[in-house]
PDB file of C-alpha atoms in Angstrom:
ATOM      1  CA  MET A  32       0.000   0.000   0.000  1.00 41.00           C
ATOM      2  CA  ALA A  33       2.881   2.362   0.767  1.00 45.00           C
ATOM      3  CA  SER A  34       4.503   1.692  -2.646  1.00 58.00           C
ATOM      4  CA  GLN A  35       1.639   2.997  -4.779  1.00 86.00           C
ATOM      5  CA  ALA A  36      -0.860   5.813  -4.691  1.00 95.00           C
ATOM      6  CA  PRO A  37      -3.947   4.612  -2.828  1.00 97.00           C
ATOM      7  CA  LYS A  38      -7.235   4.273  -4.668  1.00 98.00           C
ATOM      8  CA  VAL A  39      -9.963   5.297  -2.247  1.00 98.00           C
ATOM      9  CA  LEU A  40     -13.682   4.498  -2.302  1.00 98.00           C
ATOM     10  CA  ILE A  41     -15.983   6.324   0.140  1.00 98.00           C
ATOM     11  CA  PHE A  42     -19.333   5.235   1.548  1.00 98.00           C
ATOM     12  CA  GLY A  43     -21.501   7.950   3.118  1.00 97.00           C
ATOM     13  CA  ALA A  44     -19.633  10.655   1.201  1.00 97.00           C
ATOM     14  CA  THR A  45     -22.467  13.199   1.235  1.00 95.00           C
ATOM     15  CA  GLY A  46     -23.472  12.759   4.886  1.00 95.00           C
ATOM     16  CA  VAL A  47     -22.811  14.819   8.005  1.00 95.00           C
ATOM     17  CA  ILE A  48     -19.139  13.913   8.433  1.00 97.00           C
ATOM     18  CA  GLY A  49     -18.728  12.296   5.033  1.00 97.00           C
ATOM     19  CA  ARG A  50     -18.843  15.703   3.326  1.00 97.00           C
ATOM     20  CA  PHE A  51     -15.793  16.846   5.266  1.00 98.00           C
ATOM     21  CA  ILE A  52     -13.898  13.600   4.733  1.00 98.00           C
ATOM     22  CA  THR A  53     -14.651  13.693   1.019  1.00 98.00           C
ATOM     23  CA  ALA A  54     -13.569  17.345   0.766  1.00 98.00           C
ATOM     24  CA  ALA A  55     -10.233  16.537   2.407  1.00 98.00           C
ATOM     25  CA  LEU A  56      -9.694  13.592   0.073  1.00 98.00           C
ATOM     26  CA  VAL A  57     -10.535  15.772  -2.929  1.00 97.00           C
ATOM     27  CA  ASP A  58      -7.934  18.283  -1.726  1.00 96.00           C
ATOM     28  CA  SER A  59      -5.365  15.479  -1.565  1.00 96.00           C
ATOM     29  CA  LYS A  60      -6.452  13.996  -4.890  1.00 92.00           C
ATOM     30  CA  PRO A  61      -3.123  14.655  -6.645  1.00 91.00           C
ATOM     31  CA  SER A  62      -1.558  12.073  -4.310  1.00 92.00           C
ATOM     32  CA  LEU A  63      -4.289   9.495  -4.908  1.00 93.00           C
ATOM     33  CA  GLY A  64      -4.452   6.916  -7.660  1.00 94.00           C
ATOM     34  CA  ARG A  65      -8.234   7.225  -7.826  1.00 96.00           C
ATOM     35  CA  LEU A  66     -11.036   8.683  -5.728  1.00 98.00           C
ATOM     36  CA  GLY A  67     -14.609   7.482  -5.889  1.00 98.00           C
ATOM     37  CA  ILE A  68     -17.828   7.487  -3.927  1.00 98.00           C
ATOM     38  CA  PHE A  69     -20.457   4.769  -3.712  1.00 98.00           C
ATOM     39  CA  THR A  70     -23.905   6.287  -3.454  1.00 97.00           C
ATOM     40  CA  SER A  71     -27.553   5.517  -4.031  1.00 96.00           C
ATOM     41  CA  ALA A  72     -29.762   6.568  -6.919  1.00 96.00           C
ATOM     42  CA  ASN A  73     -31.841   8.500  -4.393  1.00 95.00           C
ATOM     43  CA  THR A  74     -28.824  10.559  -3.301  1.00 96.00           C
ATOM     44  CA  VAL A  75     -27.967  11.349  -6.910  1.00 96.00           C
ATOM     45  CA  GLU A  76     -31.534  12.548  -7.399  1.00 96.00           C
ATOM     46  CA  THR A  77     -31.863  14.533  -4.158  1.00 96.00           C
ATOM     47  CA  LYS A  78     -28.354  16.040  -4.020  1.00 96.00           C
ATOM     48  CA  PRO A  79     -27.611  16.814  -7.677  1.00 96.00           C
ATOM     49  CA  ALA A  80     -25.465  19.889  -7.055  1.00 95.00           C
ATOM     50  CA  GLN A  81     -23.260  18.060  -4.562  1.00 95.00           C
ATOM     51  CA  ILE A  82     -22.844  15.074  -6.877  1.00 96.00           C
ATOM     52  CA  LYS A  83     -22.048  17.264  -9.903  1.00 96.00           C
ATOM     53  CA  SER A  84     -19.485  19.229  -7.903  1.00 96.00           C
ATOM     54  CA  LEU A  85     -17.695  15.998  -7.003  1.00 97.00           C
ATOM     55  CA  GLN A  86     -17.761  14.793 -10.603  1.00 97.00           C
ATOM     56  CA  ASP A  87     -16.399  18.139 -11.775  1.00 96.00           C
ATOM     57  CA  GLN A  88     -13.490  17.649  -9.366  1.00 96.00           C
ATOM     58  CA  GLY A  89     -12.627  14.292 -10.864  1.00 96.00           C
ATOM     59  CA  VAL A  90     -14.391  12.044  -8.358  1.00 97.00           C
ATOM     60  CA  ASP A  91     -15.892   8.860  -9.785  1.00 97.00           C
ATOM     61  CA  VAL A  92     -19.528   8.476  -8.732  1.00 98.00           C
ATOM     62  CA  ILE A  93     -20.617   4.849  -8.519  1.00 98.00           C
ATOM     63  CA  VAL A  94     -24.352   4.395  -8.132  1.00 98.00           C
ATOM     64  CA  GLY A  95     -25.662   1.227  -6.537  1.00 97.00           C
ATOM     65  CA  ASP A  96     -27.481  -0.443  -3.679  1.00 96.00           C
ATOM     66  CA  VAL A  97     -25.307  -0.730  -0.575  1.00 95.00           C
ATOM     67  CA  ARG A  98     -27.247  -3.871   0.384  1.00 94.00           C
ATOM     68  CA  SER A  99     -26.494  -5.563  -2.944  1.00 96.00           C
ATOM     69  CA  GLU A 100     -23.405  -7.759  -2.712  1.00 97.00           C
ATOM     70  CA  SER A 101     -22.890  -7.679  -6.464  1.00 97.00           C
ATOM     71  CA  ASP A 102     -23.084  -3.870  -6.561  1.00 98.00           C
ATOM     72  CA  VAL A 103     -20.535  -3.569  -3.757  1.00 98.00           C
ATOM     73  CA  ARG A 104     -18.204  -6.159  -5.302  1.00 98.00           C
ATOM     74  CA  ASP A 105     -18.335  -4.376  -8.645  1.00 97.00           C
ATOM     75  CA  ALA A 106     -17.532  -1.057  -6.932  1.00 98.00           C
ATOM     76  CA  TYR A 107     -14.604  -2.549  -5.025  1.00 98.00           C
ATOM     77  CA  ALA A 108     -12.952  -3.683  -8.270  1.00 97.00           C
ATOM     78  CA  GLY A 109     -11.160  -0.399  -8.922  1.00 91.00           C
ATOM     79  CA  PHE A 110      -9.946   0.449  -5.411  1.00 98.00           C
ATOM     80  CA  ASP A 111      -7.660  -0.723  -2.607  1.00 98.00           C
ATOM     81  CA  THR A 112      -8.853   1.456   0.308  1.00 98.00           C
ATOM     82  CA  VAL A 113     -12.406   1.797   1.605  1.00 98.00           C
ATOM     83  CA  VAL A 114     -13.468   4.689   3.829  1.00 98.00           C
ATOM     84  CA  SER A 115     -16.849   4.403   5.514  1.00 98.00           C
ATOM     85  CA  ALA A 116     -18.582   7.527   6.812  1.00 98.00           C
ATOM     86  CA  VAL A 117     -22.042   6.051   7.184  1.00 97.00           C
ATOM     87  CA  GLY A 118     -24.360   7.422   9.853  1.00 94.00           C
ATOM     88  CA  ARG A 119     -25.063   6.009  13.294  1.00 92.00           C
ATOM     89  CA  ASN A 120     -28.355   4.426  12.209  1.00 92.00           C
ATOM     90  CA  VAL A 121     -26.636   2.068   9.749  1.00 95.00           C
ATOM     91  CA  ILE A 122     -23.336   1.422  11.541  1.00 96.00           C
ATOM     92  CA  ALA A 123     -23.933  -2.337  11.813  1.00 95.00           C
ATOM     93  CA  ASP A 124     -24.522  -2.555   8.047  1.00 95.00           C
ATOM     94  CA  GLN A 125     -20.777  -2.069   7.672  1.00 97.00           C
ATOM     95  CA  ILE A 126     -20.258  -5.673   8.722  1.00 98.00           C
ATOM     96  CA  GLU A 127     -21.412  -6.839   5.306  1.00 98.00           C
ATOM     97  CA  LEU A 128     -19.208  -4.252   3.573  1.00 98.00           C
ATOM     98  CA  ILE A 129     -16.243  -5.524   5.594  1.00 98.00           C
ATOM     99  CA  ARG A 130     -17.082  -9.164   4.887  1.00 98.00           C
ATOM    100  CA  ILE A 131     -17.091  -8.444   1.154  1.00 98.00           C
ATOM    101  CA  ALA A 132     -13.860  -6.436   1.454  1.00 98.00           C
ATOM    102  CA  GLU A 133     -12.180  -9.322   3.273  1.00 98.00           C
ATOM    103  CA  ALA A 134     -13.061 -11.563   0.330  1.00 98.00           C
ATOM    104  CA  THR A 135     -11.860  -9.035  -2.257  1.00 98.00           C
ATOM    105  CA  PRO A 136      -8.051  -9.344  -2.591  1.00 97.00           C
ATOM    106  CA  ASN A 137      -7.463  -5.875  -4.051  1.00 98.00           C
ATOM    107  CA  ILE A 138      -9.075  -4.169  -1.022  1.00 98.00           C
ATOM    108  CA  ARG A 139      -6.244  -3.789   1.481  1.00 98.00           C
ATOM    109  CA  ARG A 140      -7.477  -1.313   4.091  1.00 98.00           C
ATOM    110  CA  PHE A 141     -10.901  -0.495   5.566  1.00 98.00           C
ATOM    111  CA  PHE A 142     -11.688   2.556   7.682  1.00 98.00           C
ATOM    112  CA  PRO A 143     -14.957   1.850   9.555  1.00 98.00           C
ATOM    113  CA  SER A 144     -17.154   4.764  10.531  1.00 98.00           C
ATOM    114  CA  GLU A 145     -15.867   5.679  14.003  1.00 96.00           C
ATOM    115  CA  TYR A 146     -15.052   9.417  14.148  1.00 96.00           C
ATOM    116  CA  GLY A 147     -16.217   9.996  17.702  1.00 95.00           C
ATOM    117  CA  THR A 148     -16.047   8.704  21.257  1.00 93.00           C
ATOM    118  CA  ASP A 149     -13.620   5.859  21.935  1.00 96.00           C
ATOM    119  CA  ILE A 150     -15.998   2.916  22.271  1.00 97.00           C
ATOM    120  CA  GLU A 151     -13.356   0.876  24.102  1.00 97.00           C
ATOM    121  CA  PHE A 152     -12.126   3.615  26.420  1.00 96.00           C
ATOM    122  CA  GLY A 153     -12.454   1.394  29.498  1.00 94.00           C
ATOM    123  CA  PRO A 154     -14.385  -1.549  30.969  1.00 95.00           C
ATOM    124  CA  GLN A 155     -17.548   0.538  31.326  1.00 95.00           C
ATOM    125  CA  SER A 156     -17.594   1.302  27.595  1.00 97.00           C
ATOM    126  CA  ALA A 157     -19.004  -2.120  26.723  1.00 97.00           C
ATOM    127  CA  GLY A 158     -22.265  -1.247  28.443  1.00 97.00           C
ATOM    128  CA  GLU A 159     -22.828   2.192  26.916  1.00 98.00           C
ATOM    129  CA  LYS A 160     -25.917   2.039  24.696  1.00 97.00           C
ATOM    130  CA  PRO A 161     -24.666   4.324  21.894  1.00 97.00           C
ATOM    131  CA  HIS A 162     -21.569   2.133  21.475  1.00 97.00           C
ATOM    132  CA  GLN A 163     -23.297  -1.147  20.732  1.00 97.00           C
ATOM    133  CA  GLN A 164     -23.379  -1.072  16.935  1.00 97.00           C
ATOM    134  CA  LYS A 165     -19.769   0.086  16.625  1.00 98.00           C
ATOM    135  CA  LEU A 166     -18.746  -2.621  19.095  1.00 98.00           C
ATOM    136  CA  LYS A 167     -20.415  -5.202  16.840  1.00 98.00           C
ATOM    137  CA  VAL A 168     -18.321  -3.969  13.925  1.00 98.00           C
ATOM    138  CA  ARG A 169     -15.096  -4.181  15.931  1.00 98.00           C
ATOM    139  CA  GLY A 170     -16.115  -7.621  17.196  1.00 98.00           C
ATOM    140  CA  PHE A 171     -16.649  -8.874  13.649  1.00 98.00           C
ATOM    141  CA  ILE A 172     -13.251  -7.559  12.585  1.00 98.00           C
ATOM    142  CA  ARG A 173     -11.578  -9.215  15.562  1.00 97.00           C
ATOM    143  CA  GLU A 174     -13.232 -12.571  15.013  1.00 98.00           C
ATOM    144  CA  GLN A 175     -13.658 -12.839  11.251  1.00 97.00           C
ATOM    145  CA  VAL A 176     -11.143 -10.625   9.477  1.00 98.00           C
ATOM    146  CA  LYS A 177      -7.785 -12.279   8.773  1.00 97.00           C
ATOM    147  CA  ARG A 178      -6.344 -10.525   5.716  1.00 98.00           C
ATOM    148  CA  LEU A 179      -7.927  -7.079   5.506  1.00 98.00           C
ATOM    149  CA  GLU A 180      -6.179  -4.215   7.310  1.00 98.00           C
ATOM    150  CA  TYR A 181      -8.207  -1.681   9.250  1.00 98.00           C
ATOM    151  CA  THR A 182      -7.903   1.656  11.037  1.00 98.00           C
ATOM    152  CA  TYR A 183     -10.299   3.104  13.610  1.00 98.00           C
ATOM    153  CA  LEU A 184     -10.036   6.896  13.519  1.00 98.00           C
ATOM    154  CA  VAL A 185     -11.199   8.011  16.979  1.00 98.00           C
ATOM    155  CA  THR A 186     -11.605  11.778  17.017  1.00 98.00           C
ATOM    156  CA  GLY A 187     -13.762  12.468  20.062  1.00 96.00           C
ATOM    157  CA  PRO A 188     -16.702  14.890  19.714  1.00 97.00           C
ATOM    158  CA  TYR A 189     -17.007  17.254  16.778  1.00 97.00           C
ATOM    159  CA  SER A 190     -16.287  20.756  18.037  1.00 97.00           C
ATOM    160  CA  ASP A 191     -18.678  22.185  15.429  1.00 95.00           C
ATOM    161  CA  LEU A 192     -21.563  20.527  17.266  1.00 94.00           C
ATOM    162  CA  TYR A 193     -20.327  20.691  20.869  1.00 96.00           C
ATOM    163  CA  ILE A 194     -19.681  24.431  20.881  1.00 94.00           C
ATOM    164  CA  GLY A 195     -22.810  25.293  18.928  1.00 85.00           C
ATOM    165  CA  ARG A 196     -26.418  25.802  19.947  1.00 77.00           C
ATOM    166  CA  SER A 197     -28.226  23.165  22.016  1.00 72.00           C
ATOM    167  CA  ASN A 198     -31.121  22.951  19.523  1.00 74.00           C
ATOM    168  CA  GLY A 199     -33.711  22.859  22.278  1.00 74.00           C
ATOM    169  CA  ASN A 200     -31.935  20.336  24.503  1.00 82.00           C
ATOM    170  CA  ILE A 201     -30.947  22.965  27.031  1.00 83.00           C
ATOM    171  CA  GLU A 202     -29.789  20.579  29.737  1.00 89.00           C
ATOM    172  CA  ALA A 203     -27.338  18.936  27.322  1.00 94.00           C
ATOM    173  CA  GLY A 204     -25.252  22.104  27.139  1.00 95.00           C
ATOM    174  CA  GLY A 205     -24.642  24.619  24.392  1.00 94.00           C
ATOM    175  CA  PHE A 206     -23.706  28.146  23.388  1.00 96.00           C
ATOM    176  CA  ASP A 207     -26.292  30.550  21.960  1.00 94.00           C
ATOM    177  CA  VAL A 208     -24.512  33.368  20.135  1.00 94.00           C
ATOM    178  CA  GLN A 209     -27.635  35.386  19.389  1.00 93.00           C
ATOM    179  CA  ARG A 210     -28.867  35.442  22.985  1.00 94.00           C
ATOM    180  CA  LYS A 211     -25.389  35.434  24.555  1.00 96.00           C
ATOM    181  CA  LYS A 212     -26.339  32.490  26.770  1.00 95.00           C
ATOM    182  CA  ALA A 213     -24.386  29.352  27.649  1.00 96.00           C
ATOM    183  CA  VAL A 214     -25.238  26.131  29.471  1.00 96.00           C
ATOM    184  CA  LEU A 215     -22.065  24.466  30.738  1.00 97.00           C
ATOM    185  CA  LEU A 216     -21.876  20.811  31.689  1.00 97.00           C
ATOM    186  CA  GLY A 217     -20.471  19.604  34.993  1.00 98.00           C
ATOM    187  CA  THR A 218     -18.567  22.300  36.822  1.00 98.00           C
ATOM    188  CA  GLY A 219     -17.375  23.795  33.556  1.00 98.00           C
ATOM    189  CA  ASN A 220     -13.782  22.848  34.392  1.00 98.00           C
ATOM    190  CA  GLU A 221     -13.791  19.292  33.047  1.00 98.00           C
ATOM    191  CA  LYS A 222     -11.428  18.850  30.093  1.00 98.00           C
ATOM    192  CA  ILE A 223     -12.693  17.567  26.764  1.00 98.00           C
ATOM    193  CA  ALA A 224     -10.805  16.719  23.570  1.00 98.00           C
ATOM    194  CA  LEU A 225     -12.548  18.074  20.471  1.00 98.00           C
ATOM    195  CA  THR A 226     -11.980  17.781  16.739  1.00 98.00           C
ATOM    196  CA  THR A 227     -13.352  20.115  14.101  1.00 98.00           C
ATOM    197  CA  MET A 228     -15.213  18.348  11.329  1.00 98.00           C
ATOM    198  CA  SER A 229     -12.766  19.753   8.811  1.00 98.00           C
ATOM    199  CA  ASP A 230      -9.892  18.274  10.825  1.00 98.00           C
ATOM    200  CA  VAL A 231     -11.573  14.856  10.833  1.00 98.00           C
ATOM    201  CA  GLY A 232     -11.050  14.870   7.079  1.00 98.00           C
ATOM    202  CA  LYS A 233      -7.440  16.039   7.345  1.00 98.00           C
ATOM    203  CA  LEU A 234      -6.637  13.385   9.949  1.00 98.00           C
ATOM    204  CA  LEU A 235      -8.266  10.673   7.841  1.00 98.00           C
ATOM    205  CA  VAL A 236      -6.129  11.665   4.873  1.00 98.00           C
ATOM    206  CA  ALA A 237      -3.021  11.649   7.076  1.00 98.00           C
ATOM    207  CA  ALA A 238      -3.862   8.138   8.295  1.00 98.00           C
ATOM    208  CA  ILE A 239      -4.131   6.936   4.683  1.00 97.00           C
ATOM    209  CA  GLN A 240      -0.801   8.584   3.883  1.00 96.00           C
ATOM    210  CA  HIS A 241       0.882   6.806   6.840  1.00 97.00           C
ATOM    211  CA  PRO A 242      -0.335   3.225   6.361  1.00 96.00           C
ATOM    212  CA  ASP A 243       2.293   1.559   8.545  1.00 97.00           C
ATOM    213  CA  ALA A 244       1.626   3.830  11.542  1.00 97.00           C
ATOM    214  CA  SER A 245      -2.149   3.438  11.254  1.00 97.00           C
ATOM    215  CA  ARG A 246      -2.343  -0.275  10.484  1.00 97.00           C
ATOM    216  CA  ASN A 247      -4.724  -2.429  12.553  1.00 98.00           C
ATOM    217  CA  ARG A 248      -5.219  -0.028  15.435  1.00 97.00           C
ATOM    218  CA  ALA A 249      -7.341   2.720  16.899  1.00 97.00           C
ATOM    219  CA  LEU A 250      -5.794   6.129  16.253  1.00 97.00           C
ATOM    220  CA  ILE A 251      -6.671   8.585  19.022  1.00 97.00           C
ATOM    221  CA  VAL A 252      -6.540  12.032  17.422  1.00 98.00           C
ATOM    222  CA  ASN A 253      -8.024  15.476  18.046  1.00 98.00           C
ATOM    223  CA  SER A 254      -7.750  19.171  17.239  1.00 98.00           C
ATOM    224  CA  PHE A 255      -7.429  20.554  20.776  1.00 98.00           C
ATOM    225  CA  VAL A 256      -8.283  19.980  24.442  1.00 98.00           C
ATOM    226  CA  THR A 257     -10.329  22.588  26.295  1.00 98.00           C
ATOM    227  CA  THR A 258     -13.024  23.050  28.954  1.00 98.00           C
ATOM    228  CA  PRO A 259     -16.567  24.487  28.794  1.00 98.00           C
ATOM    229  CA  LYS A 260     -15.374  27.555  30.703  1.00 98.00           C
ATOM    230  CA  GLU A 261     -12.533  28.116  28.243  1.00 98.00           C
ATOM    231  CA  ILE A 262     -14.990  27.845  25.355  1.00 98.00           C
ATOM    232  CA  LEU A 263     -17.231  30.412  27.060  1.00 98.00           C
ATOM    233  CA  ALA A 264     -14.289  32.749  27.644  1.00 98.00           C
ATOM    234  CA  GLU A 265     -13.394  32.576  23.955  1.00 98.00           C
ATOM    235  CA  TYR A 266     -16.988  33.356  22.965  1.00 98.00           C
ATOM    236  CA  GLU A 267     -17.035  36.335  25.338  1.00 98.00           C
ATOM    237  CA  ARG A 268     -13.707  37.577  23.966  1.00 98.00           C
ATOM    238  CA  GLN A 269     -14.772  37.332  20.333  1.00 98.00           C
ATOM    239  CA  THR A 270     -18.220  38.835  20.913  1.00 97.00           C
ATOM    240  CA  ASP A 271     -16.839  41.456  23.299  1.00 98.00           C
ATOM    241  CA  SER A 272     -19.661  40.810  25.748  1.00 97.00           C
ATOM    242  CA  LYS A 273     -20.463  39.078  29.017  1.00 98.00           C
ATOM    243  CA  TRP A 274     -22.704  36.048  28.621  1.00 97.00           C
ATOM    244  CA  GLU A 275     -25.454  34.682  30.843  1.00 97.00           C
ATOM    245  CA  VAL A 276     -24.296  31.309  32.203  1.00 97.00           C
ATOM    246  CA  SER A 277     -26.029  28.338  33.810  1.00 97.00           C
ATOM    247  CA  TYR A 278     -24.878  24.802  34.557  1.00 97.00           C
ATOM    248  CA  THR A 279     -26.091  21.225  34.227  1.00 97.00           C
ATOM    249  CA  PRO A 280     -24.286  19.270  36.963  1.00 98.00           C
ATOM    250  CA  LEU A 281     -23.148  15.777  36.046  1.00 97.00           C
ATOM    251  CA  GLU A 282     -25.726  14.120  38.303  1.00 98.00           C
ATOM    252  CA  ASP A 283     -28.543  16.098  36.671  1.00 97.00           C
ATOM    253  CA  LEU A 284     -27.255  15.088  33.249  1.00 97.00           C
ATOM    254  CA  LYS A 285     -27.295  11.431  34.321  1.00 97.00           C
ATOM    255  CA  THR A 286     -30.835  11.706  35.683  1.00 97.00           C
ATOM    256  CA  ARG A 287     -32.144  13.221  32.457  1.00 97.00           C
ATOM    257  CA  GLU A 288     -30.248  10.623  30.425  1.00 97.00           C
ATOM    258  CA  GLU A 289     -31.921   7.769  32.326  1.00 97.00           C
ATOM    259  CA  GLN A 290     -35.367   9.354  31.936  1.00 97.00           C
ATOM    260  CA  LEU A 291     -34.940   9.680  28.193  1.00 97.00           C
ATOM    261  CA  TRP A 292     -33.784   6.084  27.742  1.00 98.00           C
ATOM    262  CA  SER A 293     -36.721   4.869  29.836  1.00 98.00           C
ATOM    263  CA  ALA A 294     -39.099   6.859  27.632  1.00 98.00           C
ATOM    264  CA  GLY A 295     -37.540   5.472  24.453  1.00 97.00           C
ATOM    265  CA  ASN A 296     -36.581   8.953  23.293  1.00 97.00           C
ATOM    266  CA  PRO A 297     -33.755   8.789  20.704  1.00 95.00           C
ATOM    267  CA  ILE A 298     -32.272  12.051  22.011  1.00 95.00           C
ATOM    268  CA  ALA A 299     -31.040   9.945  24.949  1.00 96.00           C
ATOM    269  CA  THR A 300     -27.986   9.127  22.834  1.00 96.00           C
ATOM    270  CA  LEU A 301     -26.939  12.791  22.946  1.00 96.00           C
ATOM    271  CA  TYR A 302     -27.213  12.864  26.738  1.00 97.00           C
ATOM    272  CA  THR A 303     -25.240   9.643  27.135  1.00 97.00           C
ATOM    273  CA  LEU A 304     -22.430  10.883  24.934  1.00 97.00           C
ATOM    274  CA  ARG A 305     -22.252  14.258  26.674  1.00 97.00           C
ATOM    275  CA  ARG A 306     -22.211  12.521  30.038  1.00 98.00           C
ATOM    276  CA  ILE A 307     -19.323  10.321  28.849  1.00 98.00           C
ATOM    277  CA  TRP A 308     -17.416  13.379  27.642  1.00 97.00           C
ATOM    278  CA  THR A 309     -18.020  15.272  30.881  1.00 97.00           C
ATOM    279  CA  GLU A 310     -16.754  12.265  32.848  1.00 97.00           C
ATOM    280  CA  GLY A 311     -13.445  12.461  30.976  1.00 97.00           C
ATOM    281  CA  GLY A 312     -14.159   9.878  28.283  1.00 97.00           C
ATOM    282  CA  THR A 313     -12.139  11.764  25.664  1.00 97.00           C
ATOM    283  CA  LEU A 314      -8.938  11.970  27.743  1.00 97.00           C
ATOM    284  CA  TYR A 315      -6.120   9.431  27.830  1.00 93.00           C
ATOM    285  CA  ASN A 316      -3.079   8.616  29.906  1.00 88.00           C
ATOM    286  CA  ARG A 317      -0.831   8.885  26.840  1.00 89.00           C
ATOM    287  CA  PRO A 318      -0.207  11.484  24.129  1.00 93.00           C
ATOM    288  CA  ARG A 319      -2.626  11.736  21.230  1.00 96.00           C
ATOM    289  CA  ASP A 320      -1.638   9.910  18.024  1.00 98.00           C
ATOM    290  CA  ASN A 321      -1.481  12.926  15.702  1.00 98.00           C
ATOM    291  CA  ALA A 322       2.316  12.710  15.592  1.00 98.00           C
ATOM    292  CA  LEU A 323       2.185   9.103  14.336  1.00 97.00           C
ATOM    293  CA  ILE A 324       0.507  10.268  11.129  1.00 98.00           C
ATOM    294  CA  GLY A 325       2.695  13.282  10.417  1.00 98.00           C
ATOM    295  CA  ASP A 326       1.134  15.707  12.908  1.00 97.00           C
ATOM    296  CA  PRO A 327      -1.030  17.506  10.348  1.00 97.00           C
ATOM    297  CA  ASP A 328      -1.982  21.113  11.085  1.00 97.00           C
ATOM    298  CA  THR A 329      -5.192  21.232  13.095  1.00 97.00           C
ATOM    299  CA  GLU A 330      -7.569  24.058  13.904  1.00 98.00           C
ATOM    300  CA  SER A 331      -7.625  25.908  17.222  1.00 98.00           C
ATOM    301  CA  LEU A 332     -10.360  26.715  19.726  1.00 98.00           C
ATOM    302  CA  GLU A 333     -10.143  30.331  18.588  1.00 98.00           C
ATOM    303  CA  HIS A 334     -10.823  29.316  14.989  1.00 97.00           C
ATOM    304  CA  ALA A 335     -13.637  26.927  15.946  1.00 97.00           C
ATOM    305  CA  VAL A 336     -15.445  29.563  17.989  1.00 98.00           C
ATOM    306  CA  GLY A 337     -14.981  32.122  15.239  1.00 97.00           C
ATOM    307  CA  GLU A 338     -16.586  29.776  12.726  1.00 96.00           C
ATOM    308  CA  ALA A 339     -19.463  29.064  15.127  1.00 95.00           C
ATOM    309  CA  ILE A 340     -20.096  32.792  15.520  1.00 96.00           C
ATOM    310  CA  LYS A 341     -20.191  33.281  11.737  1.00 94.00           C
ATOM    311  CA  LYS A 342     -22.644  30.407  11.369  1.00 90.00           C
ATOM    312  CA  ASN A 343     -24.975  31.215  14.265  1.00 85.00           C
ATOM    313  CA  ALA A 344     -24.863  34.992  14.776  1.00 78.00           C
TER     314      ALA A 344
END
């Protein structure tokens, strides 16, 4: 893989994080042997401008049914690296994509859709409800994959979402630029490692470009480490104003999380993840792995807040 330019096929290329991953791969296209996306006929119909833009930039658009083994096998024929950016609701469907990749000799490396909380952070991680589908994917790879290489890109939370508005879920924390109001989780002093969505793409590209360092492992990467109070201070500095602040203590967050799961409310996932982050679930007792993949330039808290202000003001 290191001796030739990688040929990369992306699943979920037009989704929430897939757009950023695809953009970063397009930017690095001169170093790639080929870049393609596998997408549905429905996506081609409903996102024509996005699809045409990719085609205009030299991206091959392969249209098929992700649940059709023959369609996936045909798509795999021209590539050696598969990047999955599928959404949380279809995470387990990757098992079939991986099974087919394992049986396709030209596919050498698979990047499952991780891009978030480390699902094997510690013993308690196995019981966290939002982790279950990703754990199934890792379990399949452990038990069934013998030839295919893999990389889990673990980025922690997306800063774009964490430092933005709460979208009505006030207790789950958030920063409202228009109203100059913030809800901080915990005491506001708990550290959290964040990654901008743009940096997720950059770090994915770097992992592809450093195949030996990223082979068969979880890469723990991020843009920066901060605290809710430091985020607030940066908002106040850039808006030149004092904000109204309230807090959701960790115990209150846990209580609301349990209530939402009991009620079968899907927003419970958000509360569980934010509880995990507030408990320190994005911090490690070793340095981050950015340096292993060339230490690509990453964005700062200052930049992330500035972008959030532009978007939400």
